[in-house]
PDB file of C-alpha atoms and ligand atoms in Angstrom:
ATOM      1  CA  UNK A   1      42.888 -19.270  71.250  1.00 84.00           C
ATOM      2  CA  UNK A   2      40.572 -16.950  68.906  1.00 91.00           C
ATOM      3  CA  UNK A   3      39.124 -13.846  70.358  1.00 97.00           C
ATOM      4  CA  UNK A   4      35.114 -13.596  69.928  1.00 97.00           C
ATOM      5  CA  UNK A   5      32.640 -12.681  72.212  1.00 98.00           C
ATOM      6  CA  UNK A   6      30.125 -15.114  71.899  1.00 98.00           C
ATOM      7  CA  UNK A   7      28.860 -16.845  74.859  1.00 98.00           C
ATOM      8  CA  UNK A   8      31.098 -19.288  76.839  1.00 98.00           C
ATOM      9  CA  UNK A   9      30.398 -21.837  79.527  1.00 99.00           C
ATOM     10  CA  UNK A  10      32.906 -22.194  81.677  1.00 99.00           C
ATOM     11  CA  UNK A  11      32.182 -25.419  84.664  1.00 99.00           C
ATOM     12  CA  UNK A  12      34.352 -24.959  87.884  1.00 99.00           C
ATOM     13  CA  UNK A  13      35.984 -27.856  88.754  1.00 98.00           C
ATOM     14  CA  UNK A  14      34.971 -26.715  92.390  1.00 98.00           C
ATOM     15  CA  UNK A  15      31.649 -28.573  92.540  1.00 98.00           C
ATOM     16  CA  UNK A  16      33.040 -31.439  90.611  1.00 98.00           C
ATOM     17  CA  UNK A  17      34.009 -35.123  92.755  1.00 98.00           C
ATOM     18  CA  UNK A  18      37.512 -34.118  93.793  1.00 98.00           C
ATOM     19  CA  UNK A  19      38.476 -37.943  93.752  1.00 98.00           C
ATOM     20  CA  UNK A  20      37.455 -38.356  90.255  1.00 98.00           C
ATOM     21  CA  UNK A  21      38.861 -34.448  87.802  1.00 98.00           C
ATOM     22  CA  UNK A  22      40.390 -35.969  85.564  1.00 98.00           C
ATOM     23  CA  UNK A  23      37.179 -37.953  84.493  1.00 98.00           C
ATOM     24  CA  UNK A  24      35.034 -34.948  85.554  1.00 99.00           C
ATOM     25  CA  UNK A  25      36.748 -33.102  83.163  1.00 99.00           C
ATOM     26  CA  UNK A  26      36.149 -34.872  79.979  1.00 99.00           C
ATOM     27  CA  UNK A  27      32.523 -35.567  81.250  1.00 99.00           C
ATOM     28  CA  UNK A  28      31.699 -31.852  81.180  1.00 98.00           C
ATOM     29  CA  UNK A  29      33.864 -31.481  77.839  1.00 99.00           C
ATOM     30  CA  UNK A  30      32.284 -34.009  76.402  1.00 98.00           C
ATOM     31  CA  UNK A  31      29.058 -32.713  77.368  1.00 98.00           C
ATOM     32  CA  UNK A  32      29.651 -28.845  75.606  1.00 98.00           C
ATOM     33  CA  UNK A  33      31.408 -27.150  78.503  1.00 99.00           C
ATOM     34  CA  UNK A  34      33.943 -23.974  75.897  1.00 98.00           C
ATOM     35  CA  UNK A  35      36.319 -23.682  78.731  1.00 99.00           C
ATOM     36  CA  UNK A  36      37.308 -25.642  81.886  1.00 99.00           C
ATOM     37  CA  UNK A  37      37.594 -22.969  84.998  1.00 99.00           C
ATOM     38  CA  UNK A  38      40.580 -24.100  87.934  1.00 99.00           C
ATOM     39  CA  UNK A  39      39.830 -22.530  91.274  1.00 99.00           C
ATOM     40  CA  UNK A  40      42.879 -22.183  93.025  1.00 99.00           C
ATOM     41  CA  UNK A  41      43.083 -20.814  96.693  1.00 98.00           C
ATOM     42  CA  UNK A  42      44.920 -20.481  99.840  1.00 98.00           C
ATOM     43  CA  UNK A  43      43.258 -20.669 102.519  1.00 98.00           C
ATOM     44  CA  UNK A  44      44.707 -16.805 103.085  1.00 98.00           C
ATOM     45  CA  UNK A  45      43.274 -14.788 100.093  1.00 98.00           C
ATOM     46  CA  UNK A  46      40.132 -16.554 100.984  1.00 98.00           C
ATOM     47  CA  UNK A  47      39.212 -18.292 103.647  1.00 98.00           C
ATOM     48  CA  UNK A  48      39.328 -21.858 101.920  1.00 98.00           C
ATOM     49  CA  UNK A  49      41.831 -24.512 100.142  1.00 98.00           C
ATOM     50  CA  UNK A  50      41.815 -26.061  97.126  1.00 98.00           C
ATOM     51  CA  UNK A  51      45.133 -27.230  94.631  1.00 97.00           C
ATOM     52  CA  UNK A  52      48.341 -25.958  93.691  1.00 98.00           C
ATOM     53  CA  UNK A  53      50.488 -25.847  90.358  1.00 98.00           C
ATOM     54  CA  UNK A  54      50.970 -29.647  90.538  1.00 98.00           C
ATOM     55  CA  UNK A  55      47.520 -30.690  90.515  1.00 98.00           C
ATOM     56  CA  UNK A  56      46.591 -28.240  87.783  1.00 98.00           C
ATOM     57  CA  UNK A  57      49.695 -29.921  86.108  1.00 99.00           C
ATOM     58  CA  UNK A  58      48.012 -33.025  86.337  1.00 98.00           C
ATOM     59  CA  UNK A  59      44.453 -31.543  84.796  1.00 98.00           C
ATOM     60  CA  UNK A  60      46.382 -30.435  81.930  1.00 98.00           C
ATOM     61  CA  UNK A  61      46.474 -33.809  79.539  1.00 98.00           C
ATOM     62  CA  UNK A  62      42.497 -33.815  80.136  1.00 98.00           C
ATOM     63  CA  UNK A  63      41.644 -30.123  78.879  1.00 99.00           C
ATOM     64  CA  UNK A  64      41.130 -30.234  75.465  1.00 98.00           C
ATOM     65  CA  UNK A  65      39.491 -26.888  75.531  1.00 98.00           C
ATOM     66  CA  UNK A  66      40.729 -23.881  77.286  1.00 98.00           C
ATOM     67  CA  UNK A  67      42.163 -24.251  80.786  1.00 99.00           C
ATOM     68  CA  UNK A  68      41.269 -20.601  82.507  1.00 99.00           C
ATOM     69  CA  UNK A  69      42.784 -20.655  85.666  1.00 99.00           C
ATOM     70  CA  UNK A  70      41.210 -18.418  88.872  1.00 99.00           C
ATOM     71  CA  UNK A  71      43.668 -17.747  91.024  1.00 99.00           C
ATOM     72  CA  UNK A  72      42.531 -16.466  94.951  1.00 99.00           C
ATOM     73  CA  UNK A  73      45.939 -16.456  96.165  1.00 98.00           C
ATOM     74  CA  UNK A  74      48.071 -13.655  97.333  1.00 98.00           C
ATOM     75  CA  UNK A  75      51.074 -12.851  96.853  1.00 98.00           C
ATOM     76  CA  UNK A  76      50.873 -14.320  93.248  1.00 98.00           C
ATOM     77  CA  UNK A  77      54.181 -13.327  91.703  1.00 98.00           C
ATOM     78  CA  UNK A  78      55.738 -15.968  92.477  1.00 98.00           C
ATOM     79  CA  UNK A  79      53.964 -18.841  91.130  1.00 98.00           C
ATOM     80  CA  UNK A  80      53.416 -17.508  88.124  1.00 98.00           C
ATOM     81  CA  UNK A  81      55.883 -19.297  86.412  1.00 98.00           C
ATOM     82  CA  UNK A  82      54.800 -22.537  88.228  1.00 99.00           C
ATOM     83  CA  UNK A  83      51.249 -22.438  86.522  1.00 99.00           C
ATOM     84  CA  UNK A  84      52.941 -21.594  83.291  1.00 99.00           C
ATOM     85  CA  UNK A  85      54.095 -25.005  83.383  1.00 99.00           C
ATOM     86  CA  UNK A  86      51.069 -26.628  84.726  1.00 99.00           C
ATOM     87  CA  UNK A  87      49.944 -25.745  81.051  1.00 98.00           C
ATOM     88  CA  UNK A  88      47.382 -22.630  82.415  1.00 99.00           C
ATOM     89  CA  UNK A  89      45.952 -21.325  79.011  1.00 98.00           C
ATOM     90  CA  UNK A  90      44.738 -17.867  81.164  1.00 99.00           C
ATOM     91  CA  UNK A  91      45.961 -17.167  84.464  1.00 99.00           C
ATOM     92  CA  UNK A  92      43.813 -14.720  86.389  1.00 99.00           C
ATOM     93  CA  UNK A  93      45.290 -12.675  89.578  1.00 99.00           C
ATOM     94  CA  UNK A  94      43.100 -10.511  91.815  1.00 99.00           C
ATOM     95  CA  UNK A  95      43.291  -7.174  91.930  1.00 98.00           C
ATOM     96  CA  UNK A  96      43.298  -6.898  95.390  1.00 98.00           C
ATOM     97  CA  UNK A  97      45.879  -9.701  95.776  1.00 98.00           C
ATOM     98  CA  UNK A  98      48.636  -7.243  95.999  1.00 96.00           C
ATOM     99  CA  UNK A  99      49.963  -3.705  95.374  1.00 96.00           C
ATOM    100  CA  UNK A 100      51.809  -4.107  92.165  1.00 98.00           C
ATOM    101  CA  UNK A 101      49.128  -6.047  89.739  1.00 98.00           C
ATOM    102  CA  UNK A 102      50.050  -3.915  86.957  1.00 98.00           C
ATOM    103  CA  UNK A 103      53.791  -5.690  87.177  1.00 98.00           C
ATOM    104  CA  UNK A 104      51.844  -8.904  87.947  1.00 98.00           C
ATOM    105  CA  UNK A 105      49.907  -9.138  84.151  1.00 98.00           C
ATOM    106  CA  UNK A 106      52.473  -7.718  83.058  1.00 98.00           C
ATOM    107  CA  UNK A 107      54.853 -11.400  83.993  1.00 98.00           C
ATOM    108  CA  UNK A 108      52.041 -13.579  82.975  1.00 99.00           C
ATOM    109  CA  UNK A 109      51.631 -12.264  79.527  1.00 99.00           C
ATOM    110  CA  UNK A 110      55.734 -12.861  79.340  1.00 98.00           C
ATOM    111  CA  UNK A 111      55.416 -16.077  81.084  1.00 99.00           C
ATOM    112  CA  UNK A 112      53.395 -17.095  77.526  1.00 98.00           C
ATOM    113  CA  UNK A 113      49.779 -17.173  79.095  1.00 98.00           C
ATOM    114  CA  UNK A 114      46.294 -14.840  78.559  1.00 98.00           C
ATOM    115  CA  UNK A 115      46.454 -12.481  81.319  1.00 99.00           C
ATOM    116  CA  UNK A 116      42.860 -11.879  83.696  1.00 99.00           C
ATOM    117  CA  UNK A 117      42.127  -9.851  86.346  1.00 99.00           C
ATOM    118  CA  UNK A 118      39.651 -10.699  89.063  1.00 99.00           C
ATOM    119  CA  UNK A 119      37.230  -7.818  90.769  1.00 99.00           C
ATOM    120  CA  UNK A 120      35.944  -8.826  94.183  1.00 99.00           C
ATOM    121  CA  UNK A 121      32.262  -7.464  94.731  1.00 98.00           C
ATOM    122  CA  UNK A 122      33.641  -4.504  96.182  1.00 98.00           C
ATOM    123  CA  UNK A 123      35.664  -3.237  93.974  1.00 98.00           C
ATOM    124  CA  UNK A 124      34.829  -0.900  91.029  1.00 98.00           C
ATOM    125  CA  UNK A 125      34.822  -1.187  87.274  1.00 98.00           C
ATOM    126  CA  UNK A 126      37.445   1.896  86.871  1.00 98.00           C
ATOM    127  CA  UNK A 127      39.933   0.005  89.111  1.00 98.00           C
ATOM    128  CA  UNK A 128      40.893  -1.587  85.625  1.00 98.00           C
ATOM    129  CA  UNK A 129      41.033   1.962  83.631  1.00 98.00           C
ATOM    130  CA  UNK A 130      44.954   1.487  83.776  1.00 98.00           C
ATOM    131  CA  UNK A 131      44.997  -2.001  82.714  1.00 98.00           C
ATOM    132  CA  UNK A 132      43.219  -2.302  80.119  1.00 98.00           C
ATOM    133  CA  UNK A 133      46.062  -2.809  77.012  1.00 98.00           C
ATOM    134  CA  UNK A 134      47.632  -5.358  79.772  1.00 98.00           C
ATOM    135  CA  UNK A 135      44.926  -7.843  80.121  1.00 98.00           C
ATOM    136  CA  UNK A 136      42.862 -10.803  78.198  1.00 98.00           C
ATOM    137  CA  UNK A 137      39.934 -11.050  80.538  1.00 99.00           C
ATOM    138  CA  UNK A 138      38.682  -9.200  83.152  1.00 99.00           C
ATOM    139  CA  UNK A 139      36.688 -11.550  85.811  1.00 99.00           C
ATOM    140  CA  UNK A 140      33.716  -9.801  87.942  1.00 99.00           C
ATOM    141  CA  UNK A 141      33.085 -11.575  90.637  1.00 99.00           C
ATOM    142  CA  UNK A 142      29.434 -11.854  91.773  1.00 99.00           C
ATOM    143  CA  UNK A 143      29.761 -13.652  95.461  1.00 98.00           C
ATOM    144  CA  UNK A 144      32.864 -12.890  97.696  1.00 98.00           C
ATOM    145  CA  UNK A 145      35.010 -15.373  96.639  1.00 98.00           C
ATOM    146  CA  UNK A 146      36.289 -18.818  98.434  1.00 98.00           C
ATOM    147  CA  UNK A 147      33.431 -20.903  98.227  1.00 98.00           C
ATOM    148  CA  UNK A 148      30.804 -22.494  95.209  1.00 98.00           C
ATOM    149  CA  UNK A 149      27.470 -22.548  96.177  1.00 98.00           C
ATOM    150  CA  UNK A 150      26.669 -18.430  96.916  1.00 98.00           C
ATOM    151  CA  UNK A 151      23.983 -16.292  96.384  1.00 98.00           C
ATOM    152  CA  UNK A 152      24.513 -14.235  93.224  1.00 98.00           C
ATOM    153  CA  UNK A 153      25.297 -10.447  93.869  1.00 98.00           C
ATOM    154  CA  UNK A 154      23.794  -8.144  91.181  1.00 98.00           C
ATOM    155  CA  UNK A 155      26.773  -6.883  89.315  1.00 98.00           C
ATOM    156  CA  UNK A 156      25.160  -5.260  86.111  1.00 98.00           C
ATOM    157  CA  UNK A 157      26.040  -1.946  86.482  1.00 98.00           C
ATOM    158  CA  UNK A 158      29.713  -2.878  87.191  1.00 98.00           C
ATOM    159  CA  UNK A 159      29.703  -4.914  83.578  1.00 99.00           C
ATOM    160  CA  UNK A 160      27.868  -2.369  81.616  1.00 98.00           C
ATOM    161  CA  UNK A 161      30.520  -0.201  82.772  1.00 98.00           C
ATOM    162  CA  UNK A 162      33.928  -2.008  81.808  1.00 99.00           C
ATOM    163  CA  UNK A 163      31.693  -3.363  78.403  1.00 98.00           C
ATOM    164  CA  UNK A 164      32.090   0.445  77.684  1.00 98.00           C
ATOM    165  CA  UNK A 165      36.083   0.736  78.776  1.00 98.00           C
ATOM    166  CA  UNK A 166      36.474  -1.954  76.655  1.00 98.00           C
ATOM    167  CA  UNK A 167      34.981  -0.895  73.291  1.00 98.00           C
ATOM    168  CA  UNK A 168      36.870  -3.173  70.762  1.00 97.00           C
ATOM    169  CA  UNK A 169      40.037  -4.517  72.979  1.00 98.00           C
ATOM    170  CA  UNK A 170      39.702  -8.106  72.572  1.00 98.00           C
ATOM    171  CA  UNK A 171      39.374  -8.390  76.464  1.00 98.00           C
ATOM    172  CA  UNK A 172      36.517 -10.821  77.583  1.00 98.00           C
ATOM    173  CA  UNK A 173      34.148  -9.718  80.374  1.00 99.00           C
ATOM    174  CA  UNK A 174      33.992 -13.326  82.560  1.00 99.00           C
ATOM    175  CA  UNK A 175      31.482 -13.646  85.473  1.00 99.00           C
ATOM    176  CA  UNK A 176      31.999 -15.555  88.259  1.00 99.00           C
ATOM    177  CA  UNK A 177      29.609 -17.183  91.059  1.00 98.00           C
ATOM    178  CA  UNK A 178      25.942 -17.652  91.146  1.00 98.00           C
ATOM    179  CA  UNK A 179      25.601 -18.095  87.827  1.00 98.00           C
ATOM    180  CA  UNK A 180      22.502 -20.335  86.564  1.00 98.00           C
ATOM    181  CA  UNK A 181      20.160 -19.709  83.887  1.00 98.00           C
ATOM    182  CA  UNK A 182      18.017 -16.739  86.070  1.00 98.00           C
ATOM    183  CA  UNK A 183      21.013 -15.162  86.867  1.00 98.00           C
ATOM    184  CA  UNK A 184      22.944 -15.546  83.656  1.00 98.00           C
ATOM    185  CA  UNK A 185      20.811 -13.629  81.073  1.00 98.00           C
ATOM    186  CA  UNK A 186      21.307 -10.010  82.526  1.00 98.00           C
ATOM    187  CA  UNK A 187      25.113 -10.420  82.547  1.00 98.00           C
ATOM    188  CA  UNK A 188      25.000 -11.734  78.885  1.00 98.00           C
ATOM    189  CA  UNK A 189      22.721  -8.192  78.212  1.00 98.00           C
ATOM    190  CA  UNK A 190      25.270  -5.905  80.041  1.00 98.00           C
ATOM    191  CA  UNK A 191      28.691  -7.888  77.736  1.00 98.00           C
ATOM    192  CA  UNK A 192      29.510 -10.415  79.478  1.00 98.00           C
ATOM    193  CA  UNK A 193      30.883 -13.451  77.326  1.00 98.00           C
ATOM    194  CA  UNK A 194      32.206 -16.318  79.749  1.00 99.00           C
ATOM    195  CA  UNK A 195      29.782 -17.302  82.375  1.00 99.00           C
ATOM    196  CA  UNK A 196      31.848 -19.389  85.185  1.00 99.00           C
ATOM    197  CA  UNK A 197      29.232 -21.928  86.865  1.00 99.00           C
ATOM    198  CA  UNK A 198      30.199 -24.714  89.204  1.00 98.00           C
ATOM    199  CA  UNK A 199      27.032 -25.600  91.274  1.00 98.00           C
ATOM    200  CA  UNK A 200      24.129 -25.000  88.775  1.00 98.00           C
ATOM    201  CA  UNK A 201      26.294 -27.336  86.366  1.00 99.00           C
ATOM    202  CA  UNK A 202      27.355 -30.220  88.782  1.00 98.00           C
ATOM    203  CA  UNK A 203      24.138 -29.842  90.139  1.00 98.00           C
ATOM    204  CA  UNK A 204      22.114 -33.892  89.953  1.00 98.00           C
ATOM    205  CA  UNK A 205      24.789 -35.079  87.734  1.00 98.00           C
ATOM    206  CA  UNK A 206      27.706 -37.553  87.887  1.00 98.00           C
ATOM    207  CA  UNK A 207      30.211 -39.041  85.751  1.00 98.00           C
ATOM    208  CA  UNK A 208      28.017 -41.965  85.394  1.00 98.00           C
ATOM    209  CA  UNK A 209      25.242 -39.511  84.522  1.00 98.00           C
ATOM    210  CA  UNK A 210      26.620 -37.287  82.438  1.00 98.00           C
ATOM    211  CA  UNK A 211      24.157 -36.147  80.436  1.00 98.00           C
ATOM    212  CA  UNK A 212      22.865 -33.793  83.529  1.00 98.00           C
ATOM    213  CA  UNK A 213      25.893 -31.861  83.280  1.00 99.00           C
ATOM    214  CA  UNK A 214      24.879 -30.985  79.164  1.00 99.00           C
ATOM    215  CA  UNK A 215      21.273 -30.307  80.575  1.00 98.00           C
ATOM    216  CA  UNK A 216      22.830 -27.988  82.368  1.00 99.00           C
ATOM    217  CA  UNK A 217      25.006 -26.081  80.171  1.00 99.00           C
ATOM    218  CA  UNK A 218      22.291 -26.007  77.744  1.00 98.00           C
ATOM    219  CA  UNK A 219      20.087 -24.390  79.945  1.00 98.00           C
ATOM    220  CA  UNK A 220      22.502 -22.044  81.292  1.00 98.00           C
ATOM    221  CA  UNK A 221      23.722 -20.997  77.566  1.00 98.00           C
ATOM    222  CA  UNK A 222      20.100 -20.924  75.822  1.00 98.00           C
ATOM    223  CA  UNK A 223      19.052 -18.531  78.733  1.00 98.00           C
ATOM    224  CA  UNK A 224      22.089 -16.198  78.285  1.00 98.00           C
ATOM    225  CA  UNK A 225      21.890 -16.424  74.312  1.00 98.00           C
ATOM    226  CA  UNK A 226      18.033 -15.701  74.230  1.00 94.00           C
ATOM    227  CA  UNK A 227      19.238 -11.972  75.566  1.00 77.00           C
TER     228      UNK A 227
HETATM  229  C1  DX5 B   1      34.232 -18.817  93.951  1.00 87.17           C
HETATM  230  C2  DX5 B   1      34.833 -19.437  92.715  1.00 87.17           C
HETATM  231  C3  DX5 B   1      33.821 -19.809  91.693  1.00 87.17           C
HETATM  232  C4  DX5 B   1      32.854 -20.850  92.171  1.00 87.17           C
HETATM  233  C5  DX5 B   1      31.549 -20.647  91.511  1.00 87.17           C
HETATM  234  O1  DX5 B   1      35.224 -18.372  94.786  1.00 87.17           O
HETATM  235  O2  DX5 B   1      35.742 -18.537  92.092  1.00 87.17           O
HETATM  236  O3  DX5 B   1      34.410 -20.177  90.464  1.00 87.17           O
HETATM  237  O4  DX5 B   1      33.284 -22.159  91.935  1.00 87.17           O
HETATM  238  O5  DX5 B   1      30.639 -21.534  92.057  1.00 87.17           O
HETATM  239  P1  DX5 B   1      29.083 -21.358  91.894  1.00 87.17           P
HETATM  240  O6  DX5 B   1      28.788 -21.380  90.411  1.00 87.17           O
HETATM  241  O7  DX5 B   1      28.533 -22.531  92.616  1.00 87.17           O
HETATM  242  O8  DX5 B   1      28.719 -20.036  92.499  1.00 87.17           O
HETATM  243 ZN1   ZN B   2      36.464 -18.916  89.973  1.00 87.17          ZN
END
């Protein structure tokens, strides 16, 4: 993986036909999708239930891209090395999974992966101040994570302010929920670079009609690039 900061669309698997990922995936591949984003929760971190490190192991052989791995779990120390196997390219944690995230990036960097870190809505940008030469990506969530399908919660100031932190650490700035090509533009203006979207890409499309799913990510990109 090369470090640049142009824009990225990144489908969640989330909205796609959970009968059917491994075709899913290469549909949305296929159809221009840079990365392939893996919501994983527990039905404890959030209120919801999705996969474990099996089933991502299982995505793995269709990913040809970059498999960026959301993890709403807590505690996550534990499975890190799990999801290291399961082939994760970037394994995210949240912040407010635990008390110790610091040790946390710390074990997926030396498990071999990218190391994120997830900001629920309520958290603030200098949460990260100490982490910055620790992490890959830092993921700025704009619903209240568990569920695709939320309203978008404005988030710019937030971004503006860890684009600053930043300055030329190759971390990228990844939002996540509500993003569709309204919402998308004014998070590519304040530095974001990956744009997670699971609804507004799955959105009228199938694997039999795949072409809906490029539509989308066209429209979702050309709206963020025109900024
Ligand atoms: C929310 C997940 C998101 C979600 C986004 O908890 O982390 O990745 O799938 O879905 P949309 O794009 O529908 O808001
Ligand atoms: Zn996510």
């Amino acid at each position: 993986m090369t470090f640049d900061r142009s824009i990225k669309i990144a489908p969640s698997i989330l909205s796609a036909d959970f009968a059917n990922f491994g075709a899913e995936i290469r549909a949305i591949e296929a159809q221009g999708a840079d990365w392939v984003h893996v919501d994983v929760m527990d039905g404890h971190f959030v209120p919801n239930l999705t996969f474990g490190p099996p089933a991502v192991k299982a995505f793995r052989p269709h990913v040809k891209t970059v498999m960026d791995v959301h993890l709403m779990i807590a505690p996550v120390d534990p499975y890190i090395d799990a999801y290291a196997d399961a082939g994760a390219d970037i394994l995210t944690a949240h912040i407010e999974a635990g008390p110790h995230i610091h040790r946390t990036l710390q074990a997926i960097r030396g498990a071999g992966m990218k190391a994120g870190v997830a900001l629920n809505p309520g958290t603030p940008a200098d949460s990260v101040e100490h982490l910055l030469d620790l992490c890959d990506l830092i993921c700025v969530m704009t619903v209240n994570p568990g569920f695709g399908g939320q309203k978008y919660i404005d988030m710019t100031a937030k971004v503006r302010k860890l684009r600053a932190m930043i300055g030329d650490r190759p971390i990228h700035i990844e939002i996540d929920g509500g993003m569709d090509p309204t919402t998308a533009p004014q998070m590519a203006a304040a530095g974001a670079d990956v744009l997670v979207a699971g609804s507004a890409v799955f959105r009228g499309g199938s694997v039999d009609n795949p072409s809906v799913y490029g539509d989308n990510i066209t429209a979702i990109r050309n709206a963020a690039e025109r900024q």
